[in-house]
Short mmCIF file of C-alpha atoms (C1' of nucleotides) and ligand atoms in Angstrom, two decimals:
data_model
loop_
_atom_site.label_atom_id
_atom_site.label_comp_id
_atom_site.label_asym_id
_atom_site.label_seq_id
_atom_site.Cartn_x
_atom_site.Cartn_y
_atom_site.Cartn_z
CA MET A 1 247.24 284.83 248.87
CA ASN A 2 247.77 284.61 245.27
CA LYS A 3 246.90 287.20 242.29
CA MET A 4 242.75 286.18 242.63
CA SER A 5 242.78 286.86 245.80
CA ASP A 6 243.90 290.44 245.43
CA LEU A 7 241.68 290.71 242.10
CA LEU A 8 238.00 289.86 243.99
CA GLU A 9 239.97 292.55 246.41
CA ARG A 10 239.83 294.98 244.50
CA LEU A 11 237.06 294.56 242.55
CA ARG A 12 234.81 294.32 246.07
CA ASP A 13 236.90 297.78 246.40
CA ARG A 14 235.04 299.28 243.12
CA GLY A 15 231.81 298.20 244.59
CA TRP A 16 231.07 294.29 243.40
CA ARG A 17 229.20 292.00 245.44
CA LEU A 18 231.42 288.88 245.63
CA THR A 19 229.06 286.30 244.44
CA SER A 20 230.21 282.91 243.90
CA GLN A 21 229.44 282.67 240.62
CA ARG A 22 231.98 285.53 240.44
CA ARG A 23 234.85 283.78 242.79
CA VAL A 24 234.94 281.18 240.72
CA VAL A 25 235.14 282.98 236.74
CA ALA A 26 238.08 285.27 238.72
CA GLU A 27 239.67 281.62 239.80
CA VAL A 28 238.90 278.87 236.38
CA LEU A 29 241.06 282.95 235.17
CA ASP A 30 244.37 282.04 237.02
CA GLY A 31 248.11 281.45 236.05
CA ASP A 32 249.99 282.15 233.12
CA HIS A 33 249.08 281.36 229.31
CA VAL A 34 246.02 281.18 229.88
CA HIS A 35 243.64 281.44 226.99
CA LEU A 36 240.01 280.28 227.45
CA THR A 37 236.85 280.43 225.42
CA ALA A 38 233.78 281.95 227.24
CA ASP A 39 232.72 277.64 226.49
CA GLU A 40 235.97 276.99 228.20
CA VAL A 41 235.81 279.26 230.95
CA HIS A 42 231.79 278.29 231.55
CA ALA A 43 232.43 274.71 231.35
CA ARG A 44 235.07 274.55 234.25
CA ALA A 45 233.53 276.59 236.19
CA ALA A 46 230.29 274.41 236.20
CA GLU A 47 232.67 272.21 237.96
CA ARG A 48 232.90 273.97 240.47
CA LEU A 49 228.89 275.60 240.35
CA PRO A 50 227.51 273.23 238.13
CA GLU A 51 223.81 275.45 238.53
CA ILE A 52 226.51 279.07 236.49
CA SER A 53 224.98 280.20 233.43
CA ARG A 54 225.78 281.02 229.74
CA ALA A 55 224.85 284.68 230.62
CA THR A 56 226.12 285.81 233.61
CA VAL A 57 229.87 283.28 232.24
CA TYR A 58 229.06 286.47 229.45
CA ASN A 59 228.78 289.03 231.76
CA THR A 60 231.58 288.64 234.35
CA LEU A 61 233.89 288.57 231.23
CA GLY A 62 232.43 291.40 229.77
CA GLU A 63 232.80 293.14 233.31
CA LEU A 64 236.24 292.12 233.39
CA VAL A 65 237.05 293.62 230.36
CA ALA A 66 235.89 297.20 230.85
CA LEU A 67 237.61 296.81 234.36
CA GLY A 68 240.32 296.08 233.07
CA GLU A 69 241.34 293.10 234.48
CA VAL A 70 241.59 291.09 231.40
CA LEU A 71 241.53 291.52 228.12
CA GLU A 72 240.06 289.53 225.02
CA VAL A 73 241.77 287.94 221.83
CA ALA A 74 240.50 287.46 218.30
CA THR A 75 243.60 285.54 217.50
CA ASP A 76 241.33 283.30 214.19
CA GLY A 77 238.09 283.65 213.00
CA ARG A 78 236.21 281.42 216.02
CA ALA A 79 234.82 283.15 219.70
CA LYS A 80 237.46 285.77 221.53
CA ARG A 81 238.79 284.25 223.96
CA TYR A 82 239.58 285.29 227.75
CA ASP A 83 243.26 286.34 229.06
CA PRO A 84 243.51 286.74 232.64
CA ASN A 85 247.77 288.59 232.02
CA ALA A 86 245.55 292.22 231.74
CA HIS A 87 248.93 293.65 233.76
CA ARG A 88 252.41 292.82 232.18
CA PRO A 89 251.72 294.05 227.88
CA HIS A 90 252.94 291.07 225.27
CA GLN A 91 251.56 289.44 222.73
CA HIS A 92 250.94 286.61 221.42
CA LEU A 93 252.60 282.81 219.00
CA VAL A 94 249.74 280.48 218.22
CA CYS A 95 249.99 276.94 216.82
CA PHE A 96 248.88 276.43 213.27
CA ALA A 97 248.12 272.91 214.33
CA CYS A 98 246.74 273.03 217.97
CA GLY A 99 246.18 276.06 218.21
CA THR A 100 248.12 276.20 221.61
CA ILE A 101 248.24 280.00 222.66
CA ARG A 102 252.03 281.00 224.45
CA ASP A 103 252.75 284.66 225.67
CA VAL A 104 255.35 286.37 223.60
CA HIS A 105 257.61 289.78 224.88
CA PRO A 106 258.71 291.09 221.71
CA THR A 107 261.89 293.53 221.73
CA GLY A 108 262.12 297.41 220.84
CA ASP A 109 258.66 299.39 220.24
CA PRO A 110 255.83 297.97 217.44
CA LEU A 111 254.56 301.27 216.63
CA ALA A 112 257.74 302.10 215.52
CA SER A 113 258.40 300.48 212.41
CA LEU A 114 255.10 301.88 211.14
CA PRO A 115 256.92 305.48 209.36
CA SER A 116 254.51 308.20 209.46
CA ALA A 117 254.03 308.17 205.18
CA GLU A 118 252.23 303.89 206.68
CA ARG A 119 250.12 306.76 208.27
CA PHE A 120 247.32 307.66 206.34
CA GLY A 121 246.57 310.62 209.01
CA PHE A 122 246.41 308.39 212.40
CA THR A 123 246.81 308.85 215.52
CA ILE A 124 247.94 304.99 215.99
CA THR A 125 248.21 303.76 219.98
CA THR A 126 248.80 301.17 219.69
CA ALA A 127 249.87 297.75 217.71
CA GLU A 128 248.82 293.43 218.36
CA VAL A 129 251.11 291.20 216.68
CA THR A 130 250.56 287.75 216.39
CA TYR A 131 253.25 285.71 215.56
CA ARG A 132 252.25 281.85 213.81
CA GLY A 133 253.71 279.14 213.71
CA LEU A 134 254.11 274.90 214.92
CA CYS A 135 254.73 273.90 218.05
CA ALA A 136 257.75 271.80 219.21
CA ASP A 137 255.41 268.84 220.47
CA CYS A 138 253.27 268.42 216.68
CA ALA A 139 256.63 269.99 214.60
CA ARG A 140 257.57 266.93 216.26
CA SER A 141 253.84 264.77 214.80
CA ALA A 142 254.80 266.18 211.83
CA ALA A 143 257.74 264.45 210.74
CA MET B 1 242.99 295.12 180.79
CA ASN B 2 241.66 295.33 185.16
CA LYS B 3 243.33 293.36 187.49
CA MET B 4 240.06 291.01 188.05
CA SER B 5 239.84 290.12 184.71
CA ASP B 6 243.43 288.80 184.95
CA LEU B 7 242.94 286.89 188.04
CA LEU B 8 239.55 285.29 186.24
CA GLU B 9 241.89 284.23 183.47
CA ARG B 10 244.83 282.26 185.80
CA LEU B 11 241.48 280.90 187.57
CA ARG B 12 240.75 279.33 184.23
CA ASP B 13 244.76 278.38 184.30
CA ARG B 14 243.12 275.91 187.26
CA GLY B 15 240.29 274.50 185.77
CA TRP B 16 238.15 276.80 186.89
CA ARG B 17 234.29 277.06 185.03
CA LEU B 18 233.52 280.69 184.67
CA THR B 19 230.14 280.87 185.89
CA SER B 20 228.54 284.43 185.99
CA GLN B 21 228.13 284.36 189.64
CA ARG B 22 232.06 284.07 190.21
CA ARG B 23 232.76 286.97 187.58
CA VAL B 24 230.98 289.28 189.97
CA VAL B 25 232.39 288.09 193.11
CA ALA B 26 235.63 288.86 191.49
CA GLU B 27 234.45 292.10 190.56
CA VAL B 28 233.14 293.57 193.44
CA LEU B 29 236.92 292.44 195.15
CA ASP B 30 239.29 294.70 192.92
CA GLY B 31 240.13 297.54 194.33
CA ASP B 32 242.37 299.11 197.57
CA HIS B 33 242.14 298.96 200.48
CA VAL B 34 238.80 297.28 200.08
CA HIS B 35 238.65 294.76 203.27
CA LEU B 36 234.46 293.27 202.59
CA THR B 37 232.62 291.10 204.64
CA ALA B 38 230.79 288.24 203.62
CA ASP B 39 227.82 289.07 203.54
CA GLU B 40 229.05 292.77 202.25
CA VAL B 41 230.54 291.21 199.34
CA HIS B 42 226.53 289.68 198.64
CA ALA B 43 225.24 292.58 198.90
CA ARG B 44 227.33 294.51 196.51
CA ALA B 45 227.21 291.65 194.08
CA ALA B 46 223.33 291.18 194.23
CA GLU B 47 223.06 294.56 192.73
CA ARG B 48 224.44 292.82 189.51
CA LEU B 49 222.94 290.01 189.60
CA PRO B 50 219.67 289.55 192.44
CA GLU B 51 219.57 285.59 192.46
CA ILE B 52 222.76 285.33 193.99
CA SER B 53 223.05 283.00 196.35
CA ARG B 54 224.70 283.76 200.52
CA ALA B 55 226.42 279.88 199.59
CA THR B 56 228.01 280.42 196.26
CA VAL B 57 229.40 283.39 197.81
CA TYR B 58 230.92 282.01 201.30
CA ASN B 59 232.28 278.88 198.60
CA THR B 60 233.43 281.04 196.18
CA LEU B 61 234.99 283.35 198.56
CA GLY B 62 237.01 280.11 200.19
CA GLU B 63 237.53 278.53 197.33
CA LEU B 64 239.76 282.50 195.93
CA VAL B 65 241.45 281.69 199.94
CA ALA B 66 242.27 277.64 198.90
CA LEU B 67 244.05 279.06 195.69
CA GLY B 68 245.71 282.01 197.47
CA GLU B 69 244.14 285.05 195.64
CA VAL B 70 241.92 286.38 198.25
CA LEU B 71 243.45 287.22 201.78
CA GLU B 72 240.35 286.60 205.64
CA VAL B 73 242.07 288.81 207.75
CA ALA B 74 240.29 289.33 211.27
CA THR B 75 240.54 292.54 213.12
CA ASP B 76 238.22 291.75 215.14
CA GLY B 77 236.15 289.29 216.52
CA ARG B 78 233.86 289.51 214.89
CA ALA B 79 232.82 288.97 211.17
CA LYS B 80 235.57 288.11 208.35
CA ARG B 81 236.67 290.18 205.77
CA TYR B 82 238.08 289.24 202.61
CA ASP B 83 241.10 291.24 201.22
CA PRO B 84 242.56 291.23 197.65
CA ASN B 85 245.97 292.50 197.93
CA ALA B 86 247.29 289.08 198.23
CA HIS B 87 250.18 289.86 196.27
CA ARG B 88 251.60 292.69 198.34
CA PRO B 89 252.46 290.89 201.94
CA HIS B 90 250.81 293.58 204.52
CA GLN B 91 249.66 294.63 207.56
CA HIS B 92 247.01 295.79 208.78
CA LEU B 93 245.63 299.92 210.45
CA VAL B 94 242.28 300.81 211.81
CA CYS B 95 240.22 302.89 212.96
CA PHE B 96 238.43 302.65 216.60
CA ALA B 97 235.73 305.05 215.85
CA CYS B 98 234.38 303.97 212.41
CA GLY B 99 236.52 301.11 211.51
CA THR B 100 237.68 301.47 208.58
CA ILE B 101 241.33 299.45 207.72
CA ARG B 102 244.07 300.59 205.83
CA ASP B 103 247.19 297.79 204.17
CA VAL B 104 250.39 299.66 206.23
CA HIS B 105 253.94 298.16 204.68
CA PRO B 106 256.13 298.72 208.19
CA THR B 107 259.34 298.43 207.54
CA GLY B 108 262.01 295.60 208.39
CA ASP B 109 260.99 291.87 209.57
CA PRO B 110 258.32 291.44 212.43
CA LEU B 111 259.87 287.74 212.60
CA ALA B 112 263.08 289.77 214.09
CA SER B 113 261.48 291.59 217.34
CA LEU B 114 261.00 287.86 219.24
CA PRO B 115 263.70 286.89 220.29
CA SER B 116 264.47 282.74 220.40
CA ALA B 117 264.22 283.28 224.81
CA GLU B 118 261.15 283.64 223.57
CA ARG B 119 259.93 281.23 220.62
CA PHE B 120 259.30 278.89 223.66
CA GLY B 121 260.17 275.75 220.71
CA PHE B 122 258.12 277.07 217.28
CA THR B 123 259.58 277.34 214.72
CA ILE B 124 257.98 280.37 213.36
CA THR B 125 257.36 281.87 209.74
CA THR B 126 254.36 284.36 209.77
CA ALA B 127 253.76 287.89 212.50
CA GLU B 128 250.86 289.77 211.39
CA VAL B 129 249.76 292.89 212.83
CA THR B 130 247.35 295.05 214.19
CA TYR B 131 247.97 298.35 214.11
CA ARG B 132 245.38 300.35 215.90
CA GLY B 133 244.74 305.31 215.98
CA LEU B 134 242.15 306.79 215.25
CA CYS B 135 241.73 308.08 211.68
CA ALA B 136 241.93 311.52 210.58
CA ASP B 137 238.24 311.82 210.02
CA CYS B 138 237.31 310.42 213.33
CA ALA B 139 239.72 312.29 215.48
CA ARG B 140 238.39 315.36 214.01
CA SER B 141 234.76 314.79 215.53
CA ALA B 142 235.85 313.55 217.95
CA ALA B 143 237.43 316.87 219.03
"C1'" DT C 1 219.67 288.99 264.09
"C1'" DT C 2 215.67 289.45 260.70
"C1'" DC C 3 214.65 293.01 257.51
"C1'" DT C 4 214.29 295.05 251.96
"C1'" DT C 5 215.92 295.81 247.97
"C1'" DG C 6 218.31 296.65 244.03
"C1'" DA C 7 221.93 294.44 241.76
"C1'" DC C 8 222.68 290.39 240.39
"C1'" DT C 9 222.54 285.22 238.16
"C1'" DT C 10 219.07 282.51 235.05
"C1'" DA C 11 216.44 279.97 231.29
"C1'" DG C 12 215.58 280.62 226.42
"C1'" DA C 13 214.22 283.37 223.18
"C1'" DC C 14 216.72 286.14 219.58
"C1'" DT C 15 220.87 287.92 216.41
"C1'" DG C 16 224.27 287.26 213.05
"C1'" DT C 17 228.02 284.87 211.63
"C1'" DG C 18 229.15 280.48 209.45
"C1'" DT C 19 228.61 275.51 207.14
"C1'" DC C 20 226.19 271.85 205.04
"C1'" DT C 21 222.51 268.53 202.81
"C1'" DA C 22 219.17 267.81 198.79
"C1'" DT C 23 218.43 269.57 194.61
"C1'" DC C 24 218.92 271.74 190.62
"C1'" DT C 25 221.03 274.49 186.21
"C1'" DT C 26 224.56 274.55 183.27
"C1'" DA C 27 229.57 275.91 181.57
"C1'" DG C 28 231.84 273.30 178.44
"C1'" DG C 29 233.70 269.52 175.35
"C1'" DA C 30 232.28 265.36 173.14
"C1'" DT D 1 222.70 270.09 170.17
"C1'" DC D 2 224.09 267.29 173.89
"C1'" DC D 3 225.69 265.13 178.40
"C1'" DT D 4 227.60 265.60 182.16
"C1'" DA D 5 230.33 266.81 186.45
"C1'" DA D 6 230.82 271.05 188.30
"C1'" DG D 7 228.15 274.45 190.19
"C1'" DA D 8 224.96 277.45 191.84
"C1'" DT D 9 220.27 277.70 195.23
"C1'" DA D 10 217.32 277.76 198.80
"C1'" DG D 11 217.18 276.51 203.38
"C1'" DA D 12 218.07 273.39 207.67
"C1'" DC D 13 220.86 273.62 211.11
"C1'" DA D 14 225.36 274.75 214.04
"C1'" DC D 15 228.05 277.79 216.85
"C1'" DA D 16 229.04 282.12 219.32
"C1'" DG D 17 226.84 285.55 221.43
"C1'" DT D 18 223.20 289.07 223.06
"C1'" DC D 19 218.49 290.21 225.39
"C1'" DT D 20 214.63 289.10 228.19
"C1'" DA D 21 211.42 289.16 232.32
"C1'" DA D 22 211.55 286.86 235.89
"C1'" DG D 23 213.87 284.60 239.90
"C1'" DT D 24 216.98 285.19 243.61
"C1'" DC D 25 220.51 286.95 247.10
"C1'" DA D 26 224.28 289.93 249.20
"C1'" DA D 27 224.41 292.79 252.24
"C1'" DG D 28 223.21 296.98 253.81
"C1'" DA D 29 219.57 299.20 258.07
"C1'" DA D 30 217.16 298.53 261.60
MN1 LIG E 1 247.93 286.40 227.16
MN1 LIG E 2 244.77 294.07 203.62
ZN1 LIG E 3 250.90 272.78 217.59
ZN1 LIG E 4 237.11 305.92 212.10
#
DNA sequence: TTCTTGACTTAGACTGTGTCTATCTTAGGA
DNA sequence: TCCTAAGATAGACACAGTCTAAGTCAAGAA
C-alpha cells in the first residue's frame, strides 16, 4: 500500500509487537522532507491516539533509529529531529529565518574534499553537510 | 603577547568593561582545537576565579559569539561547544568513540557541490561539514 | 476461545542544558 | 573620591530528554 505499511511489516518480521502506539508514530513520520521533533511527533500522534505518552514516542523513535529506519538530525542546538528518509543518503538545506528543512543531494563524494594531511590519523566514514540560506518565501518577506 | 590579549584589546575598543570574569573566560578559550561546553568553560574559569557564576559564563560566551569572536558548534544533540577559532574558516572532524573534535580545512568550495536544481529557490550562504570517524587512539583500543 | 506472560505503555520524577529576573557589585569616567 | 550604568550573582524557571515503578495488552499456548 504505502511506505509505512512496508515499514510496519519489516518491524513485525523483526519480532516487534505491533501496537497502536507504534503504528501511529510510524504513520506520523510518513512523507517527504519530514523532519519533526519528538514533541511534534507526540502532538500529531495524540490527535489520533490521545492517550499516547511522551515516553512511548521517545522509546519508539529510539527503536526506529536503532533499527536504521529513521535518522536523527541535529541542525541546530535545539531539539533533535526525526527523518524517515533513511534509505536514500542525503544532506540538509535549512532556512535561517523559518527553519524549514529540505532534503538535498549534493554531487560527488563529500569525503573527497578532505586531504589526508587534514585527517589527523582518523578513519573517516561519514560527512554530514548542512547548507544554510534564505528560502524563497523568507527572501520575499525580507525585501 | 598572545591572541587573547589581542582579543581583550579589541573588546575594550568596542566599549566593553574589562572585568576579571570576562578576562578568565577569554583566557580559558585560548588555544588550538578548543571546543569546550559552557559548563567546561565555567569549571576551568572557576579554578582561577572561584566565585564566577554560570550566568556570567553564558552571558560572556553569548556576547563573544554576537561579536563574531567565538563560534558556536553543535556537533551532537548535547551541549553546544564554544570555538575561539573564528578567524579562519574551517570544518570539524569528530571521533565517534571519544568525541574529540579537530579543526580541518577541506579543499574547494563546499557550496559548489549542490546543483541549482537541488536548491529549492534558496539563497544559500554557508555550508557546515562534520566529518566523523575513529581517531587513531580509539582505533587502536578497539583492535 | 480463553489464559498467560513478558513485552509494552504510562505518569511523573529526575537530569542536563540553557534562560531569565531581582538584587548586589564594580569599572571607569567626572 | 564619588557616582552610576554596566556587569555579576543566586536561584527560579523552561525545555529536551531519560528513567522507574506500576499497570496494560498482543499474541502464542492450550
Ligand atoms: Mn532529511
Ligand atoms: Mn573549530
Ligand atoms: Zn524560510
Ligand atoms: Zn577517539
